[in-house]
Amino acid sequence: MGGDTQSQQHHWQGVLSSALDAVGHTPLIRLDRIAKEEGLKCNMLGKCEFFSAGGSVKDRIAKRMVEHAEKKGLLIPGQSIVIEPTIDACMIGIGLALACALKGYQCIITLPAKMSLEKEVMLRALGAEIVRTPWDSAESHIGIARKLQKFIPDAVILDQYSNPNNPLAHYYGTYEEIIYSLKTSDLPKKDISLLVAGAGTGGTITGIARAIRDNEKPLVNGDAESHRRTTVLAVDPEGSILGGGEPGNYQVEGIGYDFFPEVLDPNPPVVDEWIKTVDEESFAMTKRLIRKEALFVGGSSGSALAGAIRYLHTSAGLSIANDPTANVVVILPDGVRNYMSKPWFLETAKSTTENGEAEDLRDVIKVVLGRDLGDVGGVVQQAEGEGKTLQDGEGVV
């Protein structure tokens, strides 16, 4: 794929010049609690992209697309206007808006109507203009973006769907970070047995998988007989056509499409297998990741891990699942901050005791206090009745 000028530094040193320097360099974190619950002996590892400056894996491609467009003279600070059509505004939109805010570009994001309030607020806070569009017509998010580019002087569409810097950001960046984390760890093996990622534009899984294939060629060809070829698993929601099936509706955001983006390489040897997930299991796994591993991830992260676990329980994945030296790397694309108003996240989950019996801790607290948890009025009235004065919240639980 040719050389690259990106720094190979995998941690932060000194004082950073801007938030763009805090893009990427995300940690690889063990998911031991969930792995144990699932009876998996392998090392389940999550690449936690919500630690990036803009909060998602798409920060990487936003930064690279902008910087390479500058090198080619396509973008001129203080003059150019960046337009980007997307369905995952929480990800590429925020990453681009962040880069544009720092570099002095106006930014326009065109996207279908489905978007949470948190995303809109963040985009507008960064100075981006938002154009809502219908799904299926010439007035789609892509059609509108092209129309705006035609009539607005100095407008540039970087186009994550076809821009080669999308997968290259992961070929040179994300892959190198994963390998660095493994090589500097105390894990018995330093390679990847199974890579799992959701597919949206396909840049993440295509870029990382191509890097894996290029780096393992001499190994699997006989130079290291002990090396096992990495299995690459792509995760796709029901309702998306990327992994097969008919187009339909689904609630998970950031992955899946009703067309095949140019940057996606969906077939072997890049991607070995596809697995389809449904909203219910994705959201349940997301809440499980938050509760069990304390990782504040979004719905597409739940999809990726749900797909990984389902695969590891099949006959094809069993050899990896039962190998304590095998490393399973799951890309967790973004955080939950962009979804906190969504009904699936707001649902209150009950705690569970060791023997599996459901126990509503809220009810226990209510019995102890003799009131509802949020009812401070009862405390005030009781204190006043006893001739006491509450000051600075004293006595309020």
Short mmCIF file of C-alpha atoms in Angstrom, two decimals:
data_model
loop_
_atom_site.label_atom_id
_atom_site.label_comp_id
_atom_site.label_asym_id
_atom_site.label_seq_id
_atom_site.Cartn_x
_atom_site.Cartn_y
_atom_site.Cartn_z
CA MET A 1 0.00 0.00 0.00
CA GLY A 2 2.97 2.30 0.02
CA GLY A 3 4.59 4.34 2.72
CA ASP A 4 2.97 6.63 5.21
CA THR A 5 4.09 9.61 7.25
CA GLN A 6 1.86 8.96 10.24
CA SER A 7 3.66 8.86 13.55
CA GLN A 8 4.10 5.40 15.04
CA GLN A 9 3.77 6.80 18.56
CA HIS A 10 1.17 4.82 20.50
CA HIS A 11 0.83 6.94 23.60
CA TRP A 12 0.74 10.61 24.45
CA GLN A 13 3.89 12.44 25.50
CA GLY A 14 4.34 16.04 26.57
CA VAL A 15 1.72 18.68 25.77
CA LEU A 16 -0.50 18.14 22.73
CA SER A 17 -0.89 20.97 20.22
CA SER A 18 -4.63 20.44 19.71
CA ALA A 19 -7.46 17.93 20.11
CA LEU A 20 -6.47 16.41 16.75
CA ASP A 21 -3.34 15.04 18.40
CA ALA A 22 -5.65 13.14 20.76
CA VAL A 23 -7.34 11.31 17.88
CA GLY A 24 -6.70 7.57 18.07
CA HIS A 25 -4.12 6.05 20.44
CA THR A 26 -6.99 4.22 22.14
CA PRO A 27 -6.56 1.38 24.66
CA LEU A 28 -7.06 -2.33 24.15
CA ILE A 29 -8.95 -3.52 27.23
CA ARG A 30 -9.66 -7.04 28.47
CA LEU A 31 -13.32 -8.09 28.63
CA ASP A 32 -12.71 -10.83 31.17
CA ARG A 33 -16.02 -10.60 33.04
CA ILE A 34 -18.17 -11.14 29.99
CA ALA A 35 -15.79 -13.79 28.63
CA LYS A 36 -16.06 -15.69 31.92
CA GLU A 37 -19.85 -15.49 31.91
CA GLU A 38 -19.84 -16.90 28.38
CA GLY A 39 -17.46 -19.75 29.28
CA LEU A 40 -14.80 -18.48 26.87
CA LYS A 41 -11.15 -19.31 27.57
CA CYS A 42 -9.72 -16.99 24.92
CA ASN A 43 -8.53 -13.45 25.63
CA MET A 44 -11.47 -11.19 24.73
CA LEU A 45 -10.11 -7.70 24.03
CA GLY A 46 -12.01 -4.52 23.20
CA LYS A 47 -10.42 -1.70 21.16
CA CYS A 48 -12.16 1.22 22.87
CA GLU A 49 -12.52 3.98 20.29
CA PHE A 50 -14.65 6.25 22.50
CA PHE A 51 -11.39 7.30 24.17
CA SER A 52 -10.52 9.25 20.99
CA ALA A 53 -10.91 13.04 21.05
CA GLY A 54 -14.20 13.14 19.15
CA GLY A 55 -15.49 9.99 20.79
CA SER A 56 -15.45 7.48 17.93
CA VAL A 57 -13.46 5.40 15.46
CA LYS A 58 -14.43 7.85 12.70
CA ASP A 59 -12.18 10.55 14.20
CA ARG A 60 -9.31 8.71 12.55
CA ILE A 61 -10.65 8.92 9.00
CA ALA A 62 -11.93 12.47 9.45
CA LYS A 63 -8.45 13.62 10.46
CA ARG A 64 -6.72 11.72 7.67
CA MET A 65 -9.16 12.80 4.94
CA VAL A 66 -8.84 16.47 5.91
CA GLU A 67 -5.05 16.42 6.21
CA HIS A 68 -4.54 14.63 2.90
CA ALA A 69 -6.99 16.96 1.14
CA GLU A 70 -4.89 19.86 2.46
CA LYS A 71 -1.70 18.29 1.10
CA LYS A 72 -3.31 18.00 -2.32
CA GLY A 73 -4.55 21.58 -2.22
CA LEU A 74 -8.21 20.55 -2.22
CA LEU A 75 -8.83 22.29 1.09
CA ILE A 76 -7.76 25.85 1.83
CA PRO A 77 -8.11 27.03 5.46
CA GLY A 78 -10.43 30.00 5.85
CA GLN A 79 -11.90 29.44 2.39
CA SER A 80 -13.06 25.87 1.78
CA ILE A 81 -16.38 24.47 2.99
CA VAL A 82 -16.48 20.78 3.87
CA ILE A 83 -19.70 18.93 3.02
CA GLU A 84 -20.19 15.33 4.10
CA PRO A 85 -23.18 13.04 3.49
CA THR A 86 -23.55 10.44 6.22
CA ILE A 87 -25.98 8.29 8.15
CA ASP A 88 -23.67 8.11 11.18
CA ALA A 89 -23.48 11.76 12.18
CA CYS A 90 -22.46 10.82 15.68
CA MET A 91 -19.26 9.41 14.23
CA ILE A 92 -17.88 10.87 10.99
CA GLY A 93 -19.91 14.06 11.41
CA ILE A 94 -18.50 14.90 14.81
CA GLY A 95 -14.99 13.89 13.76
CA LEU A 96 -15.15 16.15 10.71
CA ALA A 97 -16.79 19.00 12.61
CA LEU A 98 -14.01 18.77 15.21
CA ALA A 99 -11.28 18.89 12.54
CA CYS A 100 -13.01 21.75 10.71
CA ALA A 101 -13.43 23.77 13.91
CA LEU A 102 -9.71 23.49 14.63
CA LYS A 103 -8.55 24.13 11.07
CA GLY A 104 -10.92 26.95 10.15
CA TYR A 105 -13.32 25.29 7.69
CA GLN A 106 -17.07 25.69 7.59
CA CYS A 107 -18.80 22.32 7.76
CA ILE A 108 -22.13 21.02 6.44
CA ILE A 109 -23.43 17.57 7.37
CA THR A 110 -26.31 16.08 5.33
CA LEU A 111 -28.04 13.07 6.82
CA PRO A 112 -31.37 11.22 7.06
CA ALA A 113 -33.83 12.31 9.71
CA LYS A 114 -32.84 9.61 12.26
CA MET A 115 -30.49 11.28 14.69
CA SER A 116 -30.49 11.76 18.46
CA LEU A 117 -30.60 15.15 20.17
CA GLU A 118 -27.12 14.62 21.62
CA LYS A 119 -25.57 14.32 18.17
CA GLU A 120 -27.29 17.41 16.86
CA VAL A 121 -26.24 19.47 19.87
CA MET A 122 -22.61 18.37 19.55
CA LEU A 123 -22.48 19.08 15.82
CA ARG A 124 -23.97 22.53 16.25
CA ALA A 125 -21.67 23.26 19.20
CA LEU A 126 -18.72 22.58 16.87
CA GLY A 127 -20.16 25.02 14.32
CA ALA A 128 -21.54 22.55 11.78
CA GLU A 129 -24.70 23.13 9.78
CA ILE A 130 -27.09 20.17 9.65
CA VAL A 131 -29.33 19.37 6.67
CA ARG A 132 -31.94 16.65 7.23
CA THR A 133 -32.96 14.54 4.22
CA PRO A 134 -35.43 11.75 3.30
CA TRP A 135 -34.11 8.25 2.73
CA ASP A 136 -35.05 7.20 -0.80
CA SER A 137 -35.01 9.96 -3.42
CA ALA A 138 -32.76 12.33 -5.33
CA GLU A 139 -33.03 14.43 -2.19
CA SER A 140 -31.18 11.81 -0.13
CA HIS A 141 -28.23 12.77 2.05
CA ILE A 142 -25.85 12.01 -0.84
CA GLY A 143 -27.98 13.78 -3.46
CA ILE A 144 -28.36 16.88 -1.31
CA ALA A 145 -24.63 16.99 -0.59
CA ARG A 146 -23.84 16.93 -4.32
CA LYS A 147 -26.43 19.63 -5.00
CA LEU A 148 -24.94 21.87 -2.34
CA GLN A 149 -21.43 21.29 -3.66
CA LYS A 150 -22.56 22.32 -7.14
CA PHE A 151 -23.96 25.67 -6.03
CA ILE A 152 -21.72 26.65 -3.08
CA PRO A 153 -18.31 28.08 -4.07
CA ASP A 154 -15.26 26.32 -2.59
CA ALA A 155 -17.35 23.38 -1.34
CA VAL A 156 -15.57 20.04 -1.10
CA ILE A 157 -17.03 16.58 -0.46
CA LEU A 158 -14.39 14.33 1.10
CA ASP A 159 -16.75 11.34 0.80
CA GLN A 160 -15.99 8.62 3.32
CA TYR A 161 -17.74 6.09 1.07
CA SER A 162 -15.10 6.24 -1.67
CA ASN A 163 -12.12 8.05 -0.13
CA PRO A 164 -9.13 5.67 0.08
CA ASN A 165 -7.94 7.48 3.20
CA ASN A 166 -10.85 5.89 5.04
CA PRO A 167 -9.37 2.35 5.11
CA LEU A 168 -5.80 3.71 5.07
CA ALA A 169 -6.39 5.44 8.42
CA HIS A 170 -6.93 1.97 9.89
CA TYR A 171 -4.28 0.21 7.83
CA TYR A 172 -1.58 2.52 9.18
CA GLY A 173 -3.12 3.64 12.47
CA THR A 174 -5.58 1.28 14.14
CA TYR A 175 -3.78 -1.92 13.16
CA GLU A 176 -0.40 -0.62 14.34
CA GLU A 177 -1.92 0.37 17.69
CA ILE A 178 -3.46 -3.08 18.19
CA ILE A 179 -0.18 -4.83 17.42
CA TYR A 180 1.76 -2.45 19.68
CA SER A 181 -0.66 -3.17 22.55
CA LEU A 182 -0.31 -6.93 22.04
CA LYS A 183 3.47 -6.88 21.72
CA THR A 184 3.89 -4.81 24.89
CA SER A 185 1.41 -6.95 26.87
CA ASP A 186 1.97 -10.00 29.08
CA LEU A 187 -0.29 -12.15 26.90
CA PRO A 188 1.29 -15.47 25.85
CA LYS A 189 0.80 -14.73 22.14
CA LYS A 190 1.15 -11.38 20.40
CA ASP A 191 -0.96 -11.97 17.30
CA ILE A 192 -4.69 -11.74 16.52
CA SER A 193 -6.66 -14.98 16.27
CA LEU A 194 -10.00 -13.33 15.55
CA LEU A 195 -10.74 -9.74 14.50
CA VAL A 196 -14.36 -8.61 14.81
CA ALA A 197 -15.77 -5.29 13.60
CA GLY A 198 -19.08 -3.89 12.49
CA ALA A 199 -19.34 -2.65 8.92
CA GLY A 200 -20.69 0.74 7.94
CA THR A 201 -18.69 2.27 5.15
CA GLY A 202 -16.42 -0.74 5.67
CA GLY A 203 -13.28 1.34 6.08
CA THR A 204 -12.48 0.05 9.56
CA ILE A 205 -12.69 -3.66 8.86
CA THR A 206 -11.21 -3.34 5.36
CA GLY A 207 -8.21 -1.29 6.50
CA ILE A 208 -7.35 -3.42 9.54
CA ALA A 209 -7.93 -6.69 7.68
CA ARG A 210 -5.73 -5.67 4.75
CA ALA A 211 -2.95 -4.77 7.17
CA ILE A 212 -3.35 -8.14 8.87
CA ARG A 213 -3.18 -10.00 5.55
CA ASP A 214 -0.12 -8.08 4.33
CA ASN A 215 1.74 -8.65 7.58
CA GLU A 216 0.89 -12.34 7.92
CA LYS A 217 1.80 -13.34 4.34
CA PRO A 218 5.37 -14.44 5.12
CA LEU A 219 4.17 -16.20 8.28
CA VAL A 220 1.38 -18.30 6.82
CA ASN A 221 3.55 -19.14 3.82
CA GLY A 222 5.89 -21.16 5.98
CA ASP A 223 8.32 -18.80 7.72
CA ALA A 224 6.56 -19.42 11.01
CA GLU A 225 4.62 -22.67 11.00
CA SER A 226 3.14 -21.98 14.41
CA HIS A 227 1.31 -18.90 13.17
CA ARG A 228 -2.41 -19.37 12.69
CA ARG A 229 -4.10 -17.26 10.01
CA THR A 230 -6.28 -14.53 11.53
CA THR A 231 -10.02 -14.97 11.05
CA VAL A 232 -11.78 -11.71 10.15
CA LEU A 233 -15.47 -11.49 11.08
CA ALA A 234 -17.71 -8.65 9.90
CA VAL A 235 -20.88 -7.83 11.84
CA ASP A 236 -23.94 -6.40 10.11
CA PRO A 237 -27.46 -5.64 11.40
CA GLU A 238 -30.57 -7.31 10.00
CA GLY A 239 -32.00 -4.79 7.54
CA SER A 240 -28.61 -3.98 6.02
CA ILE A 241 -27.52 -5.63 2.77
CA LEU A 242 -23.76 -5.63 3.42
CA GLY A 243 -23.74 -9.08 4.95
CA GLY A 244 -26.62 -10.37 2.84
CA GLY A 245 -30.38 -10.19 3.17
CA GLU A 246 -33.03 -7.68 2.21
CA PRO A 247 -32.98 -3.97 3.14
CA GLY A 248 -35.14 -3.08 6.11
CA ASN A 249 -35.40 -1.03 9.27
CA TYR A 250 -33.12 -1.28 12.28
CA GLN A 251 -32.29 1.01 15.19
CA VAL A 252 -28.57 0.41 15.71
CA GLU A 253 -26.69 3.41 14.35
CA GLY A 254 -23.33 3.71 12.62
CA ILE A 255 -23.28 0.31 10.90
CA GLY A 256 -25.11 -1.23 7.96
CA TYR A 257 -26.21 0.24 4.62
CA ASP A 258 -28.64 -0.33 1.78
CA PHE A 259 -25.80 -0.01 -0.78
CA PHE A 260 -22.18 -1.17 -1.00
CA PRO A 261 -19.65 1.61 -0.30
CA GLU A 262 -16.60 1.63 -2.58
CA VAL A 263 -14.13 1.39 0.28
CA LEU A 264 -15.62 -1.87 1.56
CA ASP A 265 -13.83 -5.07 0.53
CA PRO A 266 -16.42 -7.62 1.73
CA ASN A 267 -14.98 -10.91 0.49
CA PRO A 268 -12.10 -13.30 1.25
CA PRO A 269 -9.22 -13.00 1.74
CA VAL A 270 -10.04 -9.68 3.44
CA VAL A 271 -13.25 -10.68 5.25
CA ASP A 272 -13.72 -14.37 6.01
CA GLU A 273 -17.27 -14.40 7.37
CA TRP A 274 -20.29 -12.21 8.03
CA ILE A 275 -22.69 -12.50 10.92
CA LYS A 276 -26.04 -10.74 11.24
CA THR A 277 -27.31 -9.23 14.50
CA VAL A 278 -30.64 -7.82 15.62
CA ASP A 279 -31.36 -4.68 17.63
CA GLU A 280 -32.43 -6.50 20.78
CA GLU A 281 -29.21 -8.46 21.23
CA SER A 282 -27.09 -5.45 20.28
CA PHE A 283 -28.66 -3.16 22.86
CA ALA A 284 -28.66 -5.87 25.52
CA MET A 285 -24.94 -6.45 24.93
CA THR A 286 -24.26 -2.71 25.02
CA LYS A 287 -25.85 -2.41 28.46
CA ARG A 288 -23.98 -5.53 29.54
CA LEU A 289 -20.66 -3.98 28.46
CA ILE A 290 -21.46 -0.89 30.50
CA ARG A 291 -22.63 -2.81 33.56
CA LYS A 292 -20.07 -5.61 33.59
CA GLU A 293 -16.96 -3.97 32.09
CA ALA A 294 -17.69 -0.29 32.94
CA LEU A 295 -17.11 0.71 29.32
CA PHE A 296 -19.46 3.46 28.16
CA VAL A 297 -19.97 2.17 24.62
CA GLY A 298 -22.73 2.70 22.05
CA GLY A 299 -25.08 0.32 20.27
CA SER A 300 -22.75 -0.65 17.44
CA SER A 301 -20.22 -1.84 20.03
CA GLY A 302 -22.91 -4.13 21.41
CA SER A 303 -23.49 -5.45 17.89
CA ALA A 304 -19.80 -6.23 17.41
CA LEU A 305 -19.42 -8.07 20.71
CA ALA A 306 -22.73 -9.92 20.31
CA GLY A 307 -21.57 -11.11 16.88
CA ALA A 308 -18.18 -12.13 18.25
CA ILE A 309 -19.67 -14.17 21.09
CA ARG A 310 -22.20 -15.83 18.81
CA TYR A 311 -19.41 -16.83 16.41
CA LEU A 312 -17.21 -18.18 19.21
CA HIS A 313 -20.05 -20.47 20.29
CA THR A 314 -20.29 -22.03 16.81
CA SER A 315 -18.31 -25.05 15.63
CA ALA A 316 -16.21 -22.73 13.43
CA GLY A 317 -15.19 -20.54 16.37
CA LEU A 318 -14.85 -23.22 19.03
CA SER A 319 -11.11 -23.78 18.58
CA ILE A 320 -10.47 -20.08 19.22
CA ALA A 321 -12.95 -19.90 22.10
CA ASN A 322 -11.27 -22.78 23.93
CA ASP A 323 -7.70 -21.59 23.40
CA PRO A 324 -6.37 -19.57 26.39
CA THR A 325 -3.59 -18.18 24.18
CA ALA A 326 -5.93 -16.92 21.45
CA ASN A 327 -6.50 -13.16 21.21
CA VAL A 328 -9.92 -11.98 20.05
CA VAL A 329 -9.95 -8.28 19.17
CA VAL A 330 -13.35 -6.58 18.96
CA ILE A 331 -13.57 -3.02 17.66
CA LEU A 332 -15.87 -0.96 19.93
CA PRO A 333 -16.56 2.04 17.64
CA ASP A 334 -18.01 4.75 19.87
CA GLY A 335 -19.43 5.75 23.23
CA VAL A 336 -22.91 5.94 24.71
CA ARG A 337 -22.95 9.73 25.13
CA ASN A 338 -24.64 10.08 21.73
CA TYR A 339 -27.46 7.70 22.65
CA MET A 340 -28.36 8.56 26.23
CA SER A 341 -31.81 9.85 25.25
CA LYS A 342 -32.64 6.68 23.31
CA PRO A 343 -35.40 4.47 24.80
CA TRP A 344 -33.18 1.36 24.72
CA PHE A 345 -30.63 3.08 26.96
CA LEU A 346 -33.10 4.73 29.32
CA GLU A 347 -34.70 1.42 30.27
CA THR A 348 -33.84 0.69 33.88
CA ALA A 349 -31.98 -2.59 34.34
CA LYS A 350 -32.46 -4.58 37.54
CA SER A 351 -29.48 -5.83 39.48
CA THR A 352 -28.87 -9.56 39.71
CA THR A 353 -27.69 -11.54 42.72
CA GLU A 354 -24.98 -14.20 42.60
CA ASN A 355 -27.48 -17.08 42.31
CA GLY A 356 -29.25 -15.42 39.40
CA GLU A 357 -32.33 -14.24 41.31
CA ALA A 358 -33.51 -10.79 40.29
CA GLU A 359 -33.51 -8.28 43.10
CA ASP A 360 -34.72 -4.74 42.75
CA LEU A 361 -32.24 -2.81 44.86
CA ARG A 362 -34.38 0.30 44.55
CA ASP A 363 -37.18 -1.42 46.49
CA VAL A 364 -34.76 -2.46 49.23
CA ILE A 365 -33.55 1.13 49.64
CA LYS A 366 -37.14 2.40 49.74
CA VAL A 367 -37.98 -0.01 52.54
CA VAL A 368 -34.93 1.06 54.57
CA LEU A 369 -35.64 4.77 54.12
CA GLY A 370 -39.42 4.54 54.28
CA ARG A 371 -39.74 6.76 51.21
CA ASP A 372 -38.97 6.97 47.50
CA LEU A 373 -35.34 7.64 46.59
CA GLY A 374 -36.13 10.96 44.95
CA ASP A 375 -38.57 12.20 47.57
CA VAL A 376 -36.56 14.74 49.58
CA GLY A 377 -39.76 16.55 50.55
CA GLY A 378 -40.60 13.83 53.05
CA VAL A 379 -37.21 14.24 54.72
CA VAL A 380 -37.67 18.01 55.01
CA GLN A 381 -41.15 17.67 56.52
CA GLN A 382 -39.95 15.10 59.02
CA ALA A 383 -37.04 17.29 60.06
CA GLU A 384 -39.24 20.36 60.45
CA GLY A 385 -41.66 18.32 62.55
CA GLU A 386 -38.81 17.45 64.88
CA GLY A 387 -37.74 21.09 65.13
CA LYS A 388 -34.64 20.58 62.99
CA THR A 389 -33.27 22.67 60.11
CA LEU A 390 -31.59 21.12 57.13
CA GLN A 391 -28.66 23.13 55.90
CA ASP A 392 -26.65 22.59 52.72
CA GLY A 393 -28.48 19.36 51.93
CA GLU A 394 -27.63 17.73 55.29
CA GLY A 395 -29.68 14.61 55.79
CA VAL A 396 -30.77 14.36 52.19
CA VAL A 397 -30.01 11.00 50.60
#
